[in-house]
mmCIF file of C-alpha atoms and ligand atoms in Angstrom:
data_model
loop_
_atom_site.group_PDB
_atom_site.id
_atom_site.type_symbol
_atom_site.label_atom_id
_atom_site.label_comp_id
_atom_site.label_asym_id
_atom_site.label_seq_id
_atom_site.Cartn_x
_atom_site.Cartn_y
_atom_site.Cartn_z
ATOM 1 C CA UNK D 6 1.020 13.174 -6.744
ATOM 2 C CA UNK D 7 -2.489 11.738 -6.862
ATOM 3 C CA UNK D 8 -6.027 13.475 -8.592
ATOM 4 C CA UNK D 9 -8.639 11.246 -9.196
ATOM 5 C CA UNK D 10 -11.832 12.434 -10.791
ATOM 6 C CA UNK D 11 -15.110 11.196 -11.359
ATOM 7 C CA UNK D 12 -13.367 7.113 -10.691
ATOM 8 C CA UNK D 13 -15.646 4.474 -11.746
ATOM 9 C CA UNK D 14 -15.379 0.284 -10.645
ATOM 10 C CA UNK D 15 -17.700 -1.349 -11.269
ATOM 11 C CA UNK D 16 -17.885 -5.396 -10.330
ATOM 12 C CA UNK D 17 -20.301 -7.416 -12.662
ATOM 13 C CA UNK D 18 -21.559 -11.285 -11.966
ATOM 14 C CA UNK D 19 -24.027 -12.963 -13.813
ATOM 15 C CA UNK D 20 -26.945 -12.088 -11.302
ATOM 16 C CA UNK D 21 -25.316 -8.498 -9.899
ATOM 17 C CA UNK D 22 -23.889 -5.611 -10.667
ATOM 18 C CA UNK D 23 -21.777 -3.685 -8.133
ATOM 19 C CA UNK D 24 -20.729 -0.235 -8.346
ATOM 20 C CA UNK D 25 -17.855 0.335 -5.929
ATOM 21 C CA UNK D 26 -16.670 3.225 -6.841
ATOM 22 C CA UNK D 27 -19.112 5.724 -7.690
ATOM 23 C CA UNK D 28 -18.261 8.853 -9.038
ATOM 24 C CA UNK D 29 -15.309 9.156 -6.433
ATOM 25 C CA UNK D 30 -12.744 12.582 -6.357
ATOM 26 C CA UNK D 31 -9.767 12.790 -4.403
ATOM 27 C CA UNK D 32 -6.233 14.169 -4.232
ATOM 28 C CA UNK D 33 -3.321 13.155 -2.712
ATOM 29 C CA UNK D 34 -0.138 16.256 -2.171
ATOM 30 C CA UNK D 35 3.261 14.515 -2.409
ATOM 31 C CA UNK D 36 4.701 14.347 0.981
ATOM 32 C CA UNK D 37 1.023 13.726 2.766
ATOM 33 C CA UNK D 38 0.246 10.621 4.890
ATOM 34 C CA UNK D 39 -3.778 10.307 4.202
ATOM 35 C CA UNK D 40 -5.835 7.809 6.446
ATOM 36 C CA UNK D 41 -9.305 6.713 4.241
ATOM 37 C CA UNK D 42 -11.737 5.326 6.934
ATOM 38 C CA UNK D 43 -15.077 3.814 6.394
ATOM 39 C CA UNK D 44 -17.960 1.280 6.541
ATOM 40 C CA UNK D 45 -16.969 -2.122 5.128
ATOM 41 C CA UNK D 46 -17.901 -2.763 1.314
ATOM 42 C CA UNK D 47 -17.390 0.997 0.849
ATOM 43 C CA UNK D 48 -15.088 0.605 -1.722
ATOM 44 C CA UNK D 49 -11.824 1.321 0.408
ATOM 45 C CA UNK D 50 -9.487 -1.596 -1.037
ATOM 46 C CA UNK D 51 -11.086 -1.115 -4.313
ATOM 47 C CA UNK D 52 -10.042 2.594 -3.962
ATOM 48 C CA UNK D 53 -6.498 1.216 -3.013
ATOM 49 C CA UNK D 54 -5.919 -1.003 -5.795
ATOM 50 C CA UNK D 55 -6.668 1.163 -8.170
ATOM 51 C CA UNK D 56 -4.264 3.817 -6.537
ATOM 52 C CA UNK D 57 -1.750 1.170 -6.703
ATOM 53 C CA UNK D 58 -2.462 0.285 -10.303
ATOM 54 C CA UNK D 59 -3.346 -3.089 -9.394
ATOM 55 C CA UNK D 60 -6.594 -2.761 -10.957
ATOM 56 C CA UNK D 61 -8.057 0.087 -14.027
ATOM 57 C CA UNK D 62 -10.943 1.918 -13.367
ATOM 58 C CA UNK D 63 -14.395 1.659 -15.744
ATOM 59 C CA UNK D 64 -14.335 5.362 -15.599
ATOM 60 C CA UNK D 65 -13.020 8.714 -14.886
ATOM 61 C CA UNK D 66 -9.394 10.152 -14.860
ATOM 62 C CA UNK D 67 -6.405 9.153 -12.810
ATOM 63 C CA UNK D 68 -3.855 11.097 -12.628
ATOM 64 C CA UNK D 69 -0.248 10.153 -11.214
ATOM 65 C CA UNK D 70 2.475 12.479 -11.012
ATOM 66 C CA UNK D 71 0.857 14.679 -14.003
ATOM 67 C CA UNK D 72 -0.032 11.208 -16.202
ATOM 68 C CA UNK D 73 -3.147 9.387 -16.786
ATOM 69 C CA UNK D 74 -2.761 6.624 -16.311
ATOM 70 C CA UNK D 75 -6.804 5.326 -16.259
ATOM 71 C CA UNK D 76 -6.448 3.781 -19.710
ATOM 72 C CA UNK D 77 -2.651 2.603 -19.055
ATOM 73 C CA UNK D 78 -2.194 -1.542 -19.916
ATOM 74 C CA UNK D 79 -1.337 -3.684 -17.674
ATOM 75 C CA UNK D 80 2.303 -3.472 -18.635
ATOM 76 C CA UNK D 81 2.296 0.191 -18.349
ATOM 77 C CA UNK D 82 0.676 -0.229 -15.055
ATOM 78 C CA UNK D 83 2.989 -2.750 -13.840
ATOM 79 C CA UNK D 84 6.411 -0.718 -14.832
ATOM 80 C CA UNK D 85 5.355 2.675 -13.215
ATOM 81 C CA UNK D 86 4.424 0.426 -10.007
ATOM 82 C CA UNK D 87 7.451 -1.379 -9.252
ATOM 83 C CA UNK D 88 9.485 1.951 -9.744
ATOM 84 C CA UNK D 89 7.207 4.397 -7.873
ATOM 85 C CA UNK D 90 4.702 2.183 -5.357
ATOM 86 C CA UNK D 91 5.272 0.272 -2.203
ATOM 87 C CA UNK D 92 1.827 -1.864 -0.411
ATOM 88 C CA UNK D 93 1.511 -3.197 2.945
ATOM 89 C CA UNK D 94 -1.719 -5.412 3.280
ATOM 90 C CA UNK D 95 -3.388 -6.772 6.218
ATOM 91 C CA UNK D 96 -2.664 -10.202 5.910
ATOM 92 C CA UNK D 97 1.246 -9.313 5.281
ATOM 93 C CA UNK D 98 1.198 -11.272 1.675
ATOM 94 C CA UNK D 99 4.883 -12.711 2.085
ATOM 95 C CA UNK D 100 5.822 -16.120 0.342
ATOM 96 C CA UNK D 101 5.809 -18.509 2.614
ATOM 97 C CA UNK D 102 8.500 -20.555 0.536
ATOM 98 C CA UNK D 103 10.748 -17.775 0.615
ATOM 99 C CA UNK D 104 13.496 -16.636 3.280
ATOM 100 C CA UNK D 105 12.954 -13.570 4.965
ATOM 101 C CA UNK D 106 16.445 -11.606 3.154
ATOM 102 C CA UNK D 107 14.166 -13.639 -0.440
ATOM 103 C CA UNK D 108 11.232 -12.099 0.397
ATOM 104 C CA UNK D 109 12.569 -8.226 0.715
ATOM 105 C CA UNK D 110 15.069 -8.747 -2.516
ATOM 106 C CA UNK D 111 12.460 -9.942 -5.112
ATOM 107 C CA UNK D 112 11.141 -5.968 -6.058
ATOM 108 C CA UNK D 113 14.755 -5.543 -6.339
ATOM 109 C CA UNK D 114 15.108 -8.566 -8.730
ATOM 110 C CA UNK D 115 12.067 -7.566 -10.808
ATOM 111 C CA UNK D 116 13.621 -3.617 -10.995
ATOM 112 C CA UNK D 117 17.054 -5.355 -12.373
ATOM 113 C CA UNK D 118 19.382 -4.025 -9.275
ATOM 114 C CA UNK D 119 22.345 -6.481 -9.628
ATOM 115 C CA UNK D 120 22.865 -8.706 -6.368
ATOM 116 C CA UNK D 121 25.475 -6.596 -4.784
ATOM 117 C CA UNK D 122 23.696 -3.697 -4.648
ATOM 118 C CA UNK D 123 20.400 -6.030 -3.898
ATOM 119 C CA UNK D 124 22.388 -7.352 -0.779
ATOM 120 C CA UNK D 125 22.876 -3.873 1.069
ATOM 121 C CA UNK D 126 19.697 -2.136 -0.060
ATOM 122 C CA UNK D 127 17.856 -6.053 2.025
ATOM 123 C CA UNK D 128 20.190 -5.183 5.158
ATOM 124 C CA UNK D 129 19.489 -2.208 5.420
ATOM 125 C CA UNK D 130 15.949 -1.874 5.124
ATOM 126 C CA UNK D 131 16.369 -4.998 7.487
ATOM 127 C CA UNK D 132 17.657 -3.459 10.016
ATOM 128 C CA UNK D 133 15.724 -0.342 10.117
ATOM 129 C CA UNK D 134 12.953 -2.658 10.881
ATOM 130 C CA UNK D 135 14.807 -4.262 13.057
ATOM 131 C CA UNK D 136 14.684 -7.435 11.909
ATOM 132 C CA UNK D 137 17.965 -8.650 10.628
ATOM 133 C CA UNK D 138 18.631 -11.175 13.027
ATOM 134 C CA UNK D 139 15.698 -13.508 11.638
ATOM 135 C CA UNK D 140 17.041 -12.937 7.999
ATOM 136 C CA UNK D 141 16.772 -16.750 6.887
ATOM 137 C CA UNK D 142 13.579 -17.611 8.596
ATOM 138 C CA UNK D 143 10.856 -18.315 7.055
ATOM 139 C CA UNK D 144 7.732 -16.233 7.377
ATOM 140 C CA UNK D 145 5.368 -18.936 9.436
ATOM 141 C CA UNK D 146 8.302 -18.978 11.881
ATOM 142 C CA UNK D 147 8.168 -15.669 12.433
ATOM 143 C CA UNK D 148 5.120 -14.000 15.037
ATOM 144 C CA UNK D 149 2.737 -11.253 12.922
ATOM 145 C CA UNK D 150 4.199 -8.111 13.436
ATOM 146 C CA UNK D 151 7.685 -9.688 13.035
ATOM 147 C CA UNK D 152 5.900 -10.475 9.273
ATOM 148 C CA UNK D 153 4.292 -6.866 8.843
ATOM 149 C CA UNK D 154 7.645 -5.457 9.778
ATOM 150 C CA UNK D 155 9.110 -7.593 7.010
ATOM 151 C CA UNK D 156 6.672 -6.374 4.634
ATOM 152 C CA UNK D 157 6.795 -3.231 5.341
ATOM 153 C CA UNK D 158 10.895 -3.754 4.908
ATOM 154 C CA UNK D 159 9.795 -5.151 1.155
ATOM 155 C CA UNK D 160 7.387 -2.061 0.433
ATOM 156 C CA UNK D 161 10.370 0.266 0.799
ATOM 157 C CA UNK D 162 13.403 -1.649 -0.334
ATOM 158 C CA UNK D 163 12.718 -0.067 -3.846
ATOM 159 C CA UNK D 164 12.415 3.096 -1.774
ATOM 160 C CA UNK D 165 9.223 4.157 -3.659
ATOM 161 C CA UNK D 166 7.562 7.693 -3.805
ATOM 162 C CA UNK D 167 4.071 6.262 -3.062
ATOM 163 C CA UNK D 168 3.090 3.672 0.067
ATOM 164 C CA UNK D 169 -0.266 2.157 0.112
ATOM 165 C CA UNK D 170 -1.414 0.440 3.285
ATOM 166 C CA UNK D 171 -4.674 -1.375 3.206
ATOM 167 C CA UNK D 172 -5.324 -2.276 7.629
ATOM 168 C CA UNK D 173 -1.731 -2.657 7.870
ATOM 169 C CA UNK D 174 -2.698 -3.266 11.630
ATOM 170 C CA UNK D 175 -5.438 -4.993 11.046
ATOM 171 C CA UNK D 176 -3.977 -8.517 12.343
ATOM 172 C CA UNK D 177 -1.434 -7.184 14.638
ATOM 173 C CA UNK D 178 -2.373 -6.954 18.944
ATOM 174 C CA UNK D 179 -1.970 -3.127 20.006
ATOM 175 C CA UNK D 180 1.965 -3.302 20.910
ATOM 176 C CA UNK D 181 3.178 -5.036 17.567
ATOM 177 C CA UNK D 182 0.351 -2.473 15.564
ATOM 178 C CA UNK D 183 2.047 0.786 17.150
ATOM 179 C CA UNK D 184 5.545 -0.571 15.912
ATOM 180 C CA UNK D 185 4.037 -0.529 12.245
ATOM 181 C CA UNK D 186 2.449 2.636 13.032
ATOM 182 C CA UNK D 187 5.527 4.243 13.928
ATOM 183 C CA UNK D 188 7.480 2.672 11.336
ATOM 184 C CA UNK D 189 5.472 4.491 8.847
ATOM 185 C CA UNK D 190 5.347 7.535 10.588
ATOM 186 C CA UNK D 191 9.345 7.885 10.190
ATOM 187 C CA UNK D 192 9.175 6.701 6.448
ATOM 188 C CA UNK D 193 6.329 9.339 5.914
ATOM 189 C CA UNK D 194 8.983 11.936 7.793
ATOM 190 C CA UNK D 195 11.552 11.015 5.495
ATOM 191 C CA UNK D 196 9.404 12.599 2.216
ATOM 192 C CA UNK D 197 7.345 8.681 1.519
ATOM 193 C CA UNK D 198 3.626 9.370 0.764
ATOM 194 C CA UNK D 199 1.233 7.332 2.413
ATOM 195 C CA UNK D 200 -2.237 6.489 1.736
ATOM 196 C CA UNK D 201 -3.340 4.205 4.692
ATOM 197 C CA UNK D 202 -6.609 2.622 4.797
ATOM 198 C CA UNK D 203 -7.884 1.830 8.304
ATOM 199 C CA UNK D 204 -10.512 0.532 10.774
ATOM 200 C CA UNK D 205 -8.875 2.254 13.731
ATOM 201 C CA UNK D 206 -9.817 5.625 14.753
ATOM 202 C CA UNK D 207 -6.518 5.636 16.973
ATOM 203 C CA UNK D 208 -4.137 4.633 13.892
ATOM 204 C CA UNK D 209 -6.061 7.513 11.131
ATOM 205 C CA UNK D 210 -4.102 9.795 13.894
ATOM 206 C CA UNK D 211 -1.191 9.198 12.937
ATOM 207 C CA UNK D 212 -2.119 10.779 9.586
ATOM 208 C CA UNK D 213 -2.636 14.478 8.162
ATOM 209 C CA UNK D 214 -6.013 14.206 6.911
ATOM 210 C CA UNK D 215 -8.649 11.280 6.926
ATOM 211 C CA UNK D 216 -10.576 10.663 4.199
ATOM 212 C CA UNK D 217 -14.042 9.155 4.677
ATOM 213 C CA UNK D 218 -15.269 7.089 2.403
ATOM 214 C CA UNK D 219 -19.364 5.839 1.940
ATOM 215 C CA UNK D 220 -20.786 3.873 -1.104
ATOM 216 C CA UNK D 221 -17.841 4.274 -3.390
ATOM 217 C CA UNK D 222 -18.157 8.280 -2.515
ATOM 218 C CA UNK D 223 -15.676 10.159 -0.325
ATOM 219 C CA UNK D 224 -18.199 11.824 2.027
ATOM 220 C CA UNK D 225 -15.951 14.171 4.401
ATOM 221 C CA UNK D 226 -12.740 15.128 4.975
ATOM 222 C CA UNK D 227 -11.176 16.347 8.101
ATOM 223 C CA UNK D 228 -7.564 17.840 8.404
ATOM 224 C CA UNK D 229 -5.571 16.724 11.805
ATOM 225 C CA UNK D 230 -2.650 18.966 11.347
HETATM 226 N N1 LIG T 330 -13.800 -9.049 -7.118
HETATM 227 C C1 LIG T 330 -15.017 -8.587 -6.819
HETATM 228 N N2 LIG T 330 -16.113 -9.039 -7.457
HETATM 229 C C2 LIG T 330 -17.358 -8.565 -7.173
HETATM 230 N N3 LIG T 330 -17.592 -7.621 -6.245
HETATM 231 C C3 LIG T 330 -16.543 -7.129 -5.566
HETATM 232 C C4 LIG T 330 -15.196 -7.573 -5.809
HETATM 233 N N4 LIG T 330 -14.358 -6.902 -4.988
HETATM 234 C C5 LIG T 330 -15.137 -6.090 -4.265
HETATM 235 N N5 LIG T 330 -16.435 -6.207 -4.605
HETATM 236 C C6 LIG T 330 -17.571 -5.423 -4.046
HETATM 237 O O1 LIG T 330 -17.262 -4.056 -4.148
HETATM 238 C C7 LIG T 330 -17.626 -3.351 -2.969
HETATM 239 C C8 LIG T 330 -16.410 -2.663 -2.371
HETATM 240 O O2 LIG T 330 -15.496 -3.639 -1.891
HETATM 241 P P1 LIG T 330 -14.131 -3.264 -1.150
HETATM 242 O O3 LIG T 330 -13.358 -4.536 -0.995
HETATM 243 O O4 LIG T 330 -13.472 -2.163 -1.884
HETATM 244 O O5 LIG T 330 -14.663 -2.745 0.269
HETATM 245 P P2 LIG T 330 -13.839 -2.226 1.544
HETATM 246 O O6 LIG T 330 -14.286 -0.840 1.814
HETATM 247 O O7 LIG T 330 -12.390 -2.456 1.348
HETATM 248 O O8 LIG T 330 -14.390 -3.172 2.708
HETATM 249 P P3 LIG T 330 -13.651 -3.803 3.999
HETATM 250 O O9 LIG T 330 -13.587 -2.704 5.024
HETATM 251 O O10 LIG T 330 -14.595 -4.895 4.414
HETATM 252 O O11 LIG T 330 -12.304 -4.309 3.574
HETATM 253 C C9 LIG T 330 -18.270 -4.389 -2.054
HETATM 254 O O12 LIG T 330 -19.651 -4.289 -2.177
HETATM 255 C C10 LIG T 330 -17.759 -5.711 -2.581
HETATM 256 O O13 LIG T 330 -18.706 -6.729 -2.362
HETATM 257 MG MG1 LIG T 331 -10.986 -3.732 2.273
#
């Protein structure tokens, strides 16, 4: 699904120039759920939003599904990710103006499914997350992994072929973490592929393979199963 080769970021400021990716190789096989661990300001996130074609690369090749996309505009970009990507961030990213059932339907409203369908696809990926009951609250009324579960819900309503979790339980206590955990350990069983970045030790087991990452380099690799 995923071959990167010889990625380059670069961040420039007046004073500094930062090179957070540097040179970095790595693939991803559909079907795989792929922790990426590592020392803060390693490039992680940076690693993650160019995966999720949030952000282009200054160099190298990226190739998803077979395309390059490295040199894709940001309208390219943005059409192959609302059909093919789903993210989960640690700070849950929900709009705080919007409902709950609001929240979960706008990638559905951006992909043009009409509101019928829109209305199943939310309850259903509501109440796999168990959540439905709290479908017109708002997001501050709801307790943090009540929120990741609803973000998660959003990340899959479009049922995409590619998650991308940056600490996903990064702001959740243990109980409310292992509930996300598990929640993408059953979308990962059900074909999703999952590229998790994580702090944790304990949640990288949940994956096949971790990736370690050090100076915009992947460094090792180990394989869990
Ligand atoms: N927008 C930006 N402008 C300038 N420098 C940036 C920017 N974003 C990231 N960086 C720098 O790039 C490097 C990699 O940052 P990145 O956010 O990818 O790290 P990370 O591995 O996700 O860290 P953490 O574990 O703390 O989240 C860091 O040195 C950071 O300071
Ligand atoms: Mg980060």
């Amino acid at each position: 699904m995923i071959k990167i080769t010889g990625l380059e970021k670069l961040y420039r400021t007046e004073e500094v120039e930062t090179v957070a990716l540097n040179k970095l190789s790595m693939e991803v096989k559909d079907g795989e759920f792929v922790a990426v661990m590592g020392p803060s300001g390693c490039g992680k996130s940076t690693l993650l939003n160019i995966l999720g074609m949030l952000d282009d690369p200054d160099g190298g090749s990226f190739l998803f599904n077979n395309i390059e996309v490295a040199h894709f505009n940001e309208r390219k970009r943005a059409d192959l990710r609302k059909h093919n990507i789903g993210f989960v961030f640690q700070s849950f990213n929900l709009i705080d103006e919007l409902t709950v059932f609001e929240n979960v339907e706008l990638p559905l409203i951006y992909t043009g499914v009409k509101a019928a369908e829109r209305k199943a696809r939310v309850e259903e990926v509501l109440t796999k997350v168990q959540i439905m009951h709290r479908r017109s609250h708002f997001p501050q009324q709801l307790s943090g992994g009540q929120q990741q579960r609803v973000a998660v819900a959003r990340a899959v309503v479009n049922k995409p072929k590619l998650i991308l979790a940056d600490e996903p339980t990064g702001n959740l206590d243990s109980s409310n973490g292992s509930e996300v955990m598990q929640l993408l350990t059953e979308l990962n069983e059900a074909g999703t592929t999952i590229v998790m970045v994580t702090h944790s030790e304990h949640d990288a087991r949940f994956s096949h393979r971790i990736i370690r990452m050090l100076d915009g380099q992947t460094v090792t690799e180990n394989i869990l199963i």
